[in-house]
């Protein structure tokens, strides 16, 4: 019968992983921004236009409701 009281590695590892990942992602984003700033800012108008279909999909989910719905306060 084993009386090993060490914590399981999976229970102690995850919280140490996230700060390192956040630092790595921050450095990567900073370097990408420095190298590709002009390209990213040039694509900004197109990204705003791409928001239109997504807003249509996700913000119009309530349309087409039954008009006799007691929870509809319009």
C-alpha angles and dihedrals in degrees: 000000000000120000097189107155098182114125117254112261092232091057095055103034106066098067091052092051099060100060091049090049091048092051092047092048091048093052091045092051092048092051092045091050092050093050100039106029094122093049093048094048090047090055094049096093090052091049090053089052090050089057090067097072092043092051089048092052098044103033099046096057092115096057117106095037119153109267091222091061107129091209093058107097098183 
